[in-house]
Short mmCIF file of C-alpha atoms in Angstrom, two decimals:
data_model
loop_
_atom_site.label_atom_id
_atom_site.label_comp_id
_atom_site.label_asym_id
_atom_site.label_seq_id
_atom_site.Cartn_x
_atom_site.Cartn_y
_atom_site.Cartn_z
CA UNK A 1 106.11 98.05 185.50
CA UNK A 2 102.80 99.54 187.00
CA UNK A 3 103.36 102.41 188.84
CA UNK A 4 103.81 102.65 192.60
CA UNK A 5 101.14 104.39 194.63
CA UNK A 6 101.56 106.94 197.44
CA UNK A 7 102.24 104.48 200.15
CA UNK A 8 104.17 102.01 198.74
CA UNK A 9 107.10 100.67 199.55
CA UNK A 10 109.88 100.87 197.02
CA UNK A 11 113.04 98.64 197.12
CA UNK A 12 115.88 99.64 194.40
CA UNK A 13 118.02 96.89 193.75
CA UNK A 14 121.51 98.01 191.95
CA UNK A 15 123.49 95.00 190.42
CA UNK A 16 126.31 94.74 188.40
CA UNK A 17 123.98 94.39 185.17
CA UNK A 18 121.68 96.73 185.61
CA UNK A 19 118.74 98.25 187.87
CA UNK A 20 115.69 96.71 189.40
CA UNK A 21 112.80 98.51 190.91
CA UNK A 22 110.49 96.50 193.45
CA UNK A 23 107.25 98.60 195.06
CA UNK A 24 104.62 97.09 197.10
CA UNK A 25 101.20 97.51 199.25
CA UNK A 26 102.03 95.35 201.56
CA UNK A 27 105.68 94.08 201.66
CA UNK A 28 104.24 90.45 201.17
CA UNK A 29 103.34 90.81 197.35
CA UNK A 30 106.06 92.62 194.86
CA UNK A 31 105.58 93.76 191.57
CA UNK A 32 109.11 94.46 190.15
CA UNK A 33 110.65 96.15 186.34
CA UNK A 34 113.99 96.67 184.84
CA UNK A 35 116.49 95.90 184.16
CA UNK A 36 117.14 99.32 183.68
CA UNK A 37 120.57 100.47 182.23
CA UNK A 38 121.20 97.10 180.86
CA UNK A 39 125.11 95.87 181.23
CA UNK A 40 126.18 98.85 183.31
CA UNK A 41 126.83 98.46 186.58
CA UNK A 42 125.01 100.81 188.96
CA UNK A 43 126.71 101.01 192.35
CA UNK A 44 124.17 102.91 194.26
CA UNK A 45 120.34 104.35 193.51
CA UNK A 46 118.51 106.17 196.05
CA UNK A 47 114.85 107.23 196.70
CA UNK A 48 115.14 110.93 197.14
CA UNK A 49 113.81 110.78 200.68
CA UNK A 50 113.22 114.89 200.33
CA UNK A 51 110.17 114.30 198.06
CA UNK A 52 109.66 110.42 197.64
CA UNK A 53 108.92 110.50 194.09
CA UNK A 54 112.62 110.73 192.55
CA UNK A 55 115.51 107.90 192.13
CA UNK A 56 119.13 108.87 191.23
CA UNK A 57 121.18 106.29 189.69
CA UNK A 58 124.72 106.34 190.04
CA UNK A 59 125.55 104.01 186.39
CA UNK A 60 129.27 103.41 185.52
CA UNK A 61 129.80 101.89 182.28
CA UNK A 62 133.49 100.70 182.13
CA UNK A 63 133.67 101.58 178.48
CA UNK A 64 131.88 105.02 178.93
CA UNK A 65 132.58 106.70 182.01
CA UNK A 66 130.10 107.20 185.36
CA UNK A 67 127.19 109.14 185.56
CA UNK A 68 123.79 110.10 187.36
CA UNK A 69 120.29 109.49 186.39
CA UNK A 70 117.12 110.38 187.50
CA UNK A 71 113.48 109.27 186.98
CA UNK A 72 110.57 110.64 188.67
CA UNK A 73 108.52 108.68 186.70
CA UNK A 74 110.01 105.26 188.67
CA UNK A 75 111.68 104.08 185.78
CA UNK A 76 109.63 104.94 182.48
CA UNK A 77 111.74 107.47 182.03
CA UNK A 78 114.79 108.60 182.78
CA UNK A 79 117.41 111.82 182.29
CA UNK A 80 121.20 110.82 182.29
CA UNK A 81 123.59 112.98 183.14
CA UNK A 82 125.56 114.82 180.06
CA UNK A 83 128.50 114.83 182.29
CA UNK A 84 129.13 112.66 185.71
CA UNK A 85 131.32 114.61 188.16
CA UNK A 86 135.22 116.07 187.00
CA UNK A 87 138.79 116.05 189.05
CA UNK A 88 140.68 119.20 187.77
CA UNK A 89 143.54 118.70 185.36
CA UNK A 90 145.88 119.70 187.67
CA UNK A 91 144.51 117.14 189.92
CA UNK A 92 145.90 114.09 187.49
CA UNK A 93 143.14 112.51 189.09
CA UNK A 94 139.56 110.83 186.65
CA UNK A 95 136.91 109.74 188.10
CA UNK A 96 136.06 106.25 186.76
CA UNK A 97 132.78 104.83 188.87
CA UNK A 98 130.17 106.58 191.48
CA UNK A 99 130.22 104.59 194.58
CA UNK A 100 127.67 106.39 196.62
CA UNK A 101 124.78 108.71 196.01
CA UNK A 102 123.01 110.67 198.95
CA UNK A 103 120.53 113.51 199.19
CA UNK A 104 122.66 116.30 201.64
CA UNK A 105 120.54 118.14 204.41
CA UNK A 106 121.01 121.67 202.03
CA UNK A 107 118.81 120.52 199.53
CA UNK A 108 122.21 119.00 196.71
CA UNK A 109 122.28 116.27 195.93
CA UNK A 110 125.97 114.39 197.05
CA UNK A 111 128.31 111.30 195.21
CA UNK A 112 131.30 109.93 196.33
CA UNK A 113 133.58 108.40 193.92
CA UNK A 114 136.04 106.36 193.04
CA UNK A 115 139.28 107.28 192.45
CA UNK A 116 137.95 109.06 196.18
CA UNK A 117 136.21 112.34 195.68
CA UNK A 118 132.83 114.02 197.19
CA UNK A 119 130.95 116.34 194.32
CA UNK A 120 127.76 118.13 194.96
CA UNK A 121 125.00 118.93 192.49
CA UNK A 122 122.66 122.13 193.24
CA UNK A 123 120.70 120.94 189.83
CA UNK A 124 119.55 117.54 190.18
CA UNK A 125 123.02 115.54 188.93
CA UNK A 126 123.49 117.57 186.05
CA UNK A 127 126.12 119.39 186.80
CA UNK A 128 128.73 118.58 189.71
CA UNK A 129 131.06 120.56 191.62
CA UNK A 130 133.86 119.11 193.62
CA UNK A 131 134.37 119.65 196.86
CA UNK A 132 137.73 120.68 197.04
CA UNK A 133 138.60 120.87 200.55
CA UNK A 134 138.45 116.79 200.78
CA UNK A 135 139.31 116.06 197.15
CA UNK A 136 142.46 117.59 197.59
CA UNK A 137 143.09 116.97 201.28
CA UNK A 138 146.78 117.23 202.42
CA UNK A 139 148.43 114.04 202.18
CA UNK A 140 145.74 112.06 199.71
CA UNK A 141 148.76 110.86 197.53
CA UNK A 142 149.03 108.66 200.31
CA UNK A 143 146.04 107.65 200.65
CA UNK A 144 145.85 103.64 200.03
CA UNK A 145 142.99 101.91 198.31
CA UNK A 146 141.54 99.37 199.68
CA UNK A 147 140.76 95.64 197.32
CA UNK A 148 138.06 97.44 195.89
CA UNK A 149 140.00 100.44 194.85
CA UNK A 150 140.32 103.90 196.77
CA UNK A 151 136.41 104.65 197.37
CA UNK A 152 134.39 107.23 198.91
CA UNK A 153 131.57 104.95 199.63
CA UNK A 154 129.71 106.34 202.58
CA UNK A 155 128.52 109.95 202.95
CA UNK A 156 126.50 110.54 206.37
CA UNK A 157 124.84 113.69 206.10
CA UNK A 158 123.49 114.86 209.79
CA UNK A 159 119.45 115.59 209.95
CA UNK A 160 119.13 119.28 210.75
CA UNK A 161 122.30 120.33 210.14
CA UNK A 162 123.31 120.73 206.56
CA UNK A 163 126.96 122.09 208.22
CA UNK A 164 127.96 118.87 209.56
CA UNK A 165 128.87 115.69 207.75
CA UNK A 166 130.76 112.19 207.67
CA UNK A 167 132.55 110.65 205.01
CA UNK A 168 133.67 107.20 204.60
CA UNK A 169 136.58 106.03 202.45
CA UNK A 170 138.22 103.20 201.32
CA UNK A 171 141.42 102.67 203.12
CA UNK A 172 142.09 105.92 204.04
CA UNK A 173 139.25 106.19 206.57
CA UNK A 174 136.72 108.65 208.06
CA UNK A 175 136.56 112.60 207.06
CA UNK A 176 134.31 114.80 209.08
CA UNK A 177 133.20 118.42 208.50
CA UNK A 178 131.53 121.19 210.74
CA UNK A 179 131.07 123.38 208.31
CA UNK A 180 129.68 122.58 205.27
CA UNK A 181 132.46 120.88 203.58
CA UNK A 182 135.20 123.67 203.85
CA UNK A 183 137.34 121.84 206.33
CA UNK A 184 137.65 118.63 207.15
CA UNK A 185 139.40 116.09 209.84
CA UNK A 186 140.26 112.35 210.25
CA UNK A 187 138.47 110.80 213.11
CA UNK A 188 139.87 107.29 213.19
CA UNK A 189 141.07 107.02 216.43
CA UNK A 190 140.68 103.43 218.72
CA UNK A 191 140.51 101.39 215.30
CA UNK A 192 142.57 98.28 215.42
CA UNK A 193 145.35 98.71 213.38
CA UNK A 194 146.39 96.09 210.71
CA UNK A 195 149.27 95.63 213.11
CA UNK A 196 148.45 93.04 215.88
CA UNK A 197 147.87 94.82 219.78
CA UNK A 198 148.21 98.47 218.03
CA UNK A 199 145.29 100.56 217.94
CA UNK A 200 145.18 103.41 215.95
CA UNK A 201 145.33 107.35 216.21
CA UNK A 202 142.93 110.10 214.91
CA UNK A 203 144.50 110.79 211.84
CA UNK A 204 145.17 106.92 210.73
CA UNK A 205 143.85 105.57 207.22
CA UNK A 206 141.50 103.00 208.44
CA UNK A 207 139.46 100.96 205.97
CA UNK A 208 135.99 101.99 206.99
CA UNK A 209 133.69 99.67 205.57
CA UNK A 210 130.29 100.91 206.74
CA UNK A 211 128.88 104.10 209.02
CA UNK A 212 125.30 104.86 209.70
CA UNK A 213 123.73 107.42 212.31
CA UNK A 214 121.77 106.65 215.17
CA UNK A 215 117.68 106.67 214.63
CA UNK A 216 117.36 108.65 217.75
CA UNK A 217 120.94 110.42 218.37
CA UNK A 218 122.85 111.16 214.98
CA UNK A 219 125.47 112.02 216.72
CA UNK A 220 125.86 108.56 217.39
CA UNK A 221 127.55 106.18 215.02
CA UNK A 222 127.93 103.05 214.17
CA UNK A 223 130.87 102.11 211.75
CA UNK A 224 131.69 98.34 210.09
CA UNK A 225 135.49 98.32 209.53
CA UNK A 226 137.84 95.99 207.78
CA UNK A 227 138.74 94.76 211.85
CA UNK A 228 135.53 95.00 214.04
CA UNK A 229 132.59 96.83 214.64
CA UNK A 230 132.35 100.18 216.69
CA UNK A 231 130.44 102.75 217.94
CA UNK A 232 131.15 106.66 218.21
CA UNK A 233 129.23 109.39 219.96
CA UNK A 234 130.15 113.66 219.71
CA UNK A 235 132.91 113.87 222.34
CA UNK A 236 134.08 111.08 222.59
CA UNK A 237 137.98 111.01 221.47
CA UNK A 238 137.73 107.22 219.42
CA UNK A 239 135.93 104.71 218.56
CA UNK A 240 134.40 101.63 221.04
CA UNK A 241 134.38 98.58 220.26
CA UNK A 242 131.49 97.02 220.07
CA UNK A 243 131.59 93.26 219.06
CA UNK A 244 129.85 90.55 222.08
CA UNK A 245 128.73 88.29 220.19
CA UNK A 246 129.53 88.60 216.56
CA UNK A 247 131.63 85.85 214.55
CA UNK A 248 135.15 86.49 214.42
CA UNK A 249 137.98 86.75 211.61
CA UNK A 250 139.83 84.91 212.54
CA UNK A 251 142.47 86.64 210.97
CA UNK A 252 142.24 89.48 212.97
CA UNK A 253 140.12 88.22 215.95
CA UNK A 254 137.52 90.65 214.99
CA UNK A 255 134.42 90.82 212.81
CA UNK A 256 135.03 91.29 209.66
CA UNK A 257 132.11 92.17 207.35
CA UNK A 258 130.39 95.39 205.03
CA UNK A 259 126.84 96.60 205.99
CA UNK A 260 126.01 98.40 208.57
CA UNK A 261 122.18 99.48 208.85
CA UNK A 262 120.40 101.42 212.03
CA UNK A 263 117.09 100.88 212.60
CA UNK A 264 115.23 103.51 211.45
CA UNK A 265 112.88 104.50 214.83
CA UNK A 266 114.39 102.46 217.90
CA UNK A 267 117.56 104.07 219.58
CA UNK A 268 120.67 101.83 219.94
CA UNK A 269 119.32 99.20 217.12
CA UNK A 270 121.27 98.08 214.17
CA UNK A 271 122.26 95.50 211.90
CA UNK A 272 125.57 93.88 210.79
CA UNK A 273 126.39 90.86 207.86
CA UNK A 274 129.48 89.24 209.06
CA UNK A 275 131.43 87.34 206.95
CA UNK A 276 133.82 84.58 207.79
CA UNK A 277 137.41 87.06 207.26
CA UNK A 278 138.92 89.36 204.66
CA UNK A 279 140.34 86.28 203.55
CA UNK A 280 137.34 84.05 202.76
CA UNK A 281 134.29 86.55 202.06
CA UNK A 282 131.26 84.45 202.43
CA UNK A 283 128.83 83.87 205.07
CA UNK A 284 130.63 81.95 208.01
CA UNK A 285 130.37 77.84 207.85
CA UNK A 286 127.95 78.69 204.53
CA UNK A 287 125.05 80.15 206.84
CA UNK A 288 123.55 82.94 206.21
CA UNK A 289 122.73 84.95 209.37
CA UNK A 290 122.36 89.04 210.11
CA UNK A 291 122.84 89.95 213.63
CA UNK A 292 121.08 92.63 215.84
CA UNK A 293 121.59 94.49 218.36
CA UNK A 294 118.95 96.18 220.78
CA UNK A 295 121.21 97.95 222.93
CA UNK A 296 123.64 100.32 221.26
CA UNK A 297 126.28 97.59 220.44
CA UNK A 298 126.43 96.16 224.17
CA UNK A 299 125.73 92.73 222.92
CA UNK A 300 124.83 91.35 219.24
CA UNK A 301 121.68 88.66 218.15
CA UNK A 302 122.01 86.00 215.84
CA UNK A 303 118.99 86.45 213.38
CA UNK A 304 118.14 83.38 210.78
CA UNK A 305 114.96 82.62 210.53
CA UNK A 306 114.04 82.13 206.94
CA UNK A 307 117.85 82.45 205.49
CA UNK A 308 119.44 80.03 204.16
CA UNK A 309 121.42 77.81 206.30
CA UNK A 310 123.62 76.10 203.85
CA UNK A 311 125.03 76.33 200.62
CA UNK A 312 125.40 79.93 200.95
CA UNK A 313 128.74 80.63 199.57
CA UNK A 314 128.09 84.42 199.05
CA UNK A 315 128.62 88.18 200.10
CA UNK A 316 126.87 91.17 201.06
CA UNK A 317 128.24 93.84 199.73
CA UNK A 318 128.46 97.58 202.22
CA UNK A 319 125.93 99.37 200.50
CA UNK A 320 123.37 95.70 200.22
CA UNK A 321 121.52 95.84 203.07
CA UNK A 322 118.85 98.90 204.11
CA UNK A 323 115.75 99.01 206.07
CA UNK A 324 112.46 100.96 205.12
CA UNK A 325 111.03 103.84 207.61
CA UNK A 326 107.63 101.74 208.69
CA UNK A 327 106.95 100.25 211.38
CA UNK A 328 107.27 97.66 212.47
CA UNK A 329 110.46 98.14 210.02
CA UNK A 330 111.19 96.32 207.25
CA UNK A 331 114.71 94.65 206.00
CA UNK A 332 115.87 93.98 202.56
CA UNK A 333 119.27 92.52 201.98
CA UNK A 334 120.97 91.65 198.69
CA UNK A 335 123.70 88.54 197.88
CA UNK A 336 126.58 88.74 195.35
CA UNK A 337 124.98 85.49 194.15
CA UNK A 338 121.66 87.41 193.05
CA UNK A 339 119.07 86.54 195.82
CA UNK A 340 117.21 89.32 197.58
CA UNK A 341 116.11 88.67 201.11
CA UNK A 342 113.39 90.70 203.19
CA UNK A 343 111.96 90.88 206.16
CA UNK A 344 109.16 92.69 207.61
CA UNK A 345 109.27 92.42 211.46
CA UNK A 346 112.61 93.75 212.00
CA UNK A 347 114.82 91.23 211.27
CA UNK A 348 112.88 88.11 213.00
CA UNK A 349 112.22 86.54 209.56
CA UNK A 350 113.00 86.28 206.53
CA UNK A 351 111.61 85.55 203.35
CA UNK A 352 113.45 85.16 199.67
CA UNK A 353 112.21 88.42 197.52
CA UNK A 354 114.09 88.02 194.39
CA UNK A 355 116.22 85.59 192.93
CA UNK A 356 118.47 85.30 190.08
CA UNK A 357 119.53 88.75 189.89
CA UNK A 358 122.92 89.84 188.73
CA UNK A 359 125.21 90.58 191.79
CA UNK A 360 123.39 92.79 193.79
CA UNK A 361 125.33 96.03 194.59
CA UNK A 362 123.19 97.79 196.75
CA UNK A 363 119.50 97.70 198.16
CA UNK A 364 117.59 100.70 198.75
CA UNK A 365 114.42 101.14 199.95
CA UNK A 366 111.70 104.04 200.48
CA UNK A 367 108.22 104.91 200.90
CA UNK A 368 106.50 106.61 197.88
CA UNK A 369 105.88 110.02 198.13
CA UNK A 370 106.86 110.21 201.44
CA UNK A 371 108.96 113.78 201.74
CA UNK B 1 137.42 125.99 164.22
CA UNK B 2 140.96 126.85 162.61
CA UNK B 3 140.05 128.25 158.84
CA UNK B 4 141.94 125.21 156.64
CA UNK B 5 141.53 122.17 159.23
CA UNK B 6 141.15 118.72 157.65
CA UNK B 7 138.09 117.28 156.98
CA UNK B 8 137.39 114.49 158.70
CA UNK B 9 135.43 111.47 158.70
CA UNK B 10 134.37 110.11 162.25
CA UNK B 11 132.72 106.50 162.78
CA UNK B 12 130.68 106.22 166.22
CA UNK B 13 130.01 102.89 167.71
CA UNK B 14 126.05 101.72 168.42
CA UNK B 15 126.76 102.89 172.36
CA UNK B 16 127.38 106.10 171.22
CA UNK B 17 124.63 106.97 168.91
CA UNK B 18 122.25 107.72 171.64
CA UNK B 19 124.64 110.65 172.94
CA UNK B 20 124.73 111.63 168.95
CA UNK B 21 121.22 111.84 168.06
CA UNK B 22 121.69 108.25 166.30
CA UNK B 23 124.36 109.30 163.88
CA UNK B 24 126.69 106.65 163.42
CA UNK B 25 129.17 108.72 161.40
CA UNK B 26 129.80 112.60 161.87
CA UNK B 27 132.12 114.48 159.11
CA UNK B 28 133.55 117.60 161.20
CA UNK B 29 136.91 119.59 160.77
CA UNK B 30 139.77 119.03 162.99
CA UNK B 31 143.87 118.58 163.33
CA UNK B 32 143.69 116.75 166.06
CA UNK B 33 142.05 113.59 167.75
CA UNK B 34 141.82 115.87 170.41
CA UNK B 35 140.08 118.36 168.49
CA UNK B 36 137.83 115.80 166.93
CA UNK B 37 136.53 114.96 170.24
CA UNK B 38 135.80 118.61 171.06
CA UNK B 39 134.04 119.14 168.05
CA UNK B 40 131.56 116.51 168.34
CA UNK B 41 131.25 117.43 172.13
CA UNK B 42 130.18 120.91 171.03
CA UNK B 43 127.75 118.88 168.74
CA UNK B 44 126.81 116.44 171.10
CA UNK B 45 126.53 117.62 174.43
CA UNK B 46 127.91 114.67 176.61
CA UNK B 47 129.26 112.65 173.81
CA UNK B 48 133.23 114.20 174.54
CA UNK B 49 132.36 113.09 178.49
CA UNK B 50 131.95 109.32 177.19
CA UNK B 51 135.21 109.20 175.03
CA UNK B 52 137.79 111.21 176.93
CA UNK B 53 138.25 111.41 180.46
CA UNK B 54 139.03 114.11 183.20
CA UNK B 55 142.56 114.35 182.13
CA UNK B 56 141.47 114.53 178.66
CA UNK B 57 142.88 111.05 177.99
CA UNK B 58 141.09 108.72 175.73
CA UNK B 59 138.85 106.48 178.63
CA UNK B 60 140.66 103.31 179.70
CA UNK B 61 138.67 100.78 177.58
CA UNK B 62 137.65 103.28 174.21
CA UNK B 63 139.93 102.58 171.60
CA UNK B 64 140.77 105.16 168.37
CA UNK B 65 142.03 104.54 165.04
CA UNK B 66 142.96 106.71 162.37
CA UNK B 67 142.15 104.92 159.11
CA UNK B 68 143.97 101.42 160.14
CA UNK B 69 146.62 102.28 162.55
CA UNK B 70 145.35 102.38 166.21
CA UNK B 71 145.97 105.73 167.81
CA UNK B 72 145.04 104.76 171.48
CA UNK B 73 148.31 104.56 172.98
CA UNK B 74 148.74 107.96 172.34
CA UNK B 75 148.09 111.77 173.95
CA UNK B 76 144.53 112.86 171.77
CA UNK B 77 146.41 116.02 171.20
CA UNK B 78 149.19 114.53 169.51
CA UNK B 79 147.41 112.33 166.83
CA UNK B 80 147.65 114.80 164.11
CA UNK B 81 145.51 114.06 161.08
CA UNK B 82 145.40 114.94 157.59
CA UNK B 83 142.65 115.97 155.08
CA UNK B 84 140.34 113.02 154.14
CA UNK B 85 141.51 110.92 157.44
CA UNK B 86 138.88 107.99 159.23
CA UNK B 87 138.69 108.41 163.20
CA UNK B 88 137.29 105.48 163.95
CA UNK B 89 136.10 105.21 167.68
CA UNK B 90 135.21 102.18 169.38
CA UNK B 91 134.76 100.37 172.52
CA UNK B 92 137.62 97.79 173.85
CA UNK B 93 136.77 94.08 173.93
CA UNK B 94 136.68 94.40 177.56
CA UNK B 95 134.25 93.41 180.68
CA UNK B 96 131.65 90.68 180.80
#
């Protein structure tokens, strides 16, 4: 793979066999390498945003165990972790796959897990230390996974403020902390409940599918859950709904779907991939269509230009759908059925990026050498 | 190292060998399957991290036997072995 140049744009492509690296001038033309890590699985990679030059690699080898690598070559080389991140023995808990990777605002690097733990790394993914206060939350015994297992899948640093953070996890719901991870809460209040009419409380286990911050107001949030879509701002006591517009489950009378992307300059714009229900997850009537909104979740745009419109019979997975930091911005979005899919007006069109990948796990994207 | 432990022969599967500097076998002393693992993790750094996991349990799909009998099914600490004893380790027919 020729190297990227300061400038480029970078798209990381984790699939269940494997890592792909895409970089471009333009975001017409891509020049792409890997597979790297060849018949592991790697759930997440990131482009360290803090210096645009290094990826992290969460790969999980069933047979082997889960662990982080790093290049900051893009891919010629990489480092891989001795050790991935440890429960304690008295914990009875193992760790057996990294869901989630993200750079924290204190300068460590972050990983959620599965069985559901948050670890920190002051060296890079070398060495991990858990962090204790949610690992061993009161009451995680009772904790219930989700289909995919118990998760932590989403970790929401705040810009700024290396104190504050959000946590998302598979079913048990959302975790926040004020101060740097000693303490935590539940903040799942106004989330349907799995029990028709019922709404649920603050300290519920919700199955949080998605969260991502405002561009303009972090303290804004938009979440994808098992049952609907919502919205949360600081002070408010639970979660909005916010769903005009989207398809339905009709399970649940709600949308049911995994990504959840903000736009990464305009305030109140972000993205959602519904899927027909938790019961049938595939793009409704075979279409394949991402939806917009403009106006902080107040109503929701049907976007399909250049998707397919039939035929597709597949799923985007939470962490498969990201948009780059340019502008106008860019959107890549990745299929269990291998395709890539990118746009470069915000969502207006599309155009088919990649195809015949293994199932794509997650998309990232970044600008090279952008700190 | 216990002065007197059995000498042991240990087989590594091809995944492995990178975490082993590319030995495929290592002879080590040890009375244990737990203690087998620890020694080639003190030789290997990372190579215990791949075979046992945090409970110190042989990973779900890494099976162990000693000569012919599989050992898997069993606490790592309690496989006792015996001068002259094959650990084999390899990977379950698992995945796709």
């Amino acid at each position: 793979m020729a190297k990227p140049k300061k400038g480029d744009t970078v798209v990381i492509a984790g699939t269940r066999k494997g890592l792909f690296l895409f970089h471009s001038k333009d975001r017409r033309t891509w020049r792409s390498g890997g597979p790297f890590f060849k018949g592991d699985t790697v759930r997440h990679a990131i482009l360290d945003p803090r210096d645009g030059k290094t990826l992290y690699a969460a790969v999980t080898s069933e047979h082997w165990g889960a662990v982080v690598a790093r290049s900051t070559d893009f891919g010629a080389t990489w480092k891989i972790g001795e050790e991935g991140p440890r429960f304690s023995k008295e914990s009875g808990l193992s760790v057996t796959r990294i869901w989630q990777i993200q750079a924290g605002q204190d300068g460590d690097l972050y990983v959620g897990t599965e069985p559901a733990g948050l670890f920190r790394s002051t060296d890079g993914g070398e060495t991990w230390a858990s962090v204790d206060a949610l690992n061993y939350y009161p009451g995680r015994e009772e904790w219930p996974p989700g289909a995919g297992g118990l998760g932590l899948h989403t970790i929401l640093p705040y810009p700024g403020d290396p104190k504050r953070m959000l946590i998302g996890i598979s079913s048990a719901g959302i975790f926040g902390t004020n101060d740097g991870g000693a303490s935590w809460r539940n903040m799942d209040a106004g989330i349907r409940s799995f029990v028709e009419g019922e709404t649920n409380k603050e300290t519920a286990a919700t199955c949080v599918h998605k969260m991502a911050r405002d561009a303009k107001d972090p303290a804004l949030v938009y979440q994808q859950n098992h049952i609907g879509v919502y919205r949360r701002a600081r002070g408010e006591d639970a979660w909005t709904r916010i769903e005009k517009g989207l398809p339905l489950n009709p399970a649940y009378k709600a949308p049911f779907g995994f990504p959840l992307v903000a736009h990464p300059h305009d305030r109140g714009t972000a993205y959602v991939a519904p899927l027909e229900g938790d019961g049938n997850r595939v793009m409704p009537d075979g279409a394949m269509a991402i939806y917009r909104t403009a106006n902080g979740g107040k109503s929701w745009a049907k976007l399909t230009k250049g998707l397919p419109q039939k035929d597709a019979w597949f799923t985007v997975l939470r962490d498969a759908m990201r948009a780059d930091a340019l502008d106008p911005a860019g959107l890549y979005t990745g299929t269990t059925t291998g395709q890539i899919y990118a746009s470069r007006d915000e969502g207006d069109s599309w155009r088919l990026m990649a195809d015949h990948l293994p199932q794509v796990q997650c998309v990232e994207t970044g600008i090279v050498g952008s700190a | 190292m216990v002065e007197g432990d059995p000498r042991i022969h240990v087989t590594l599967p091809s995944a492995l060998r990178e975490y082993a500097r590319g030995c495929d076998t290592v002879d080590l002393e040890a009375g244990t399957l737990a203690e087998v693992v620890a020694r080639l993790a003190a030789q290997f750094p990372g190579l215990g991290y791949r075979i046992l996991d945090d409970q110190g349990r042989l990973r779900r799909f890494v099976n162990a036997y000693v000569n012919d009998e599989p050992v898997s099914h069993l606490e790592p600490q309690d496989v006792r072995l015996r001068d002259g004893d094959t650990v084999h380790i390899l990977p379950s027919v698992a995945g796709g």
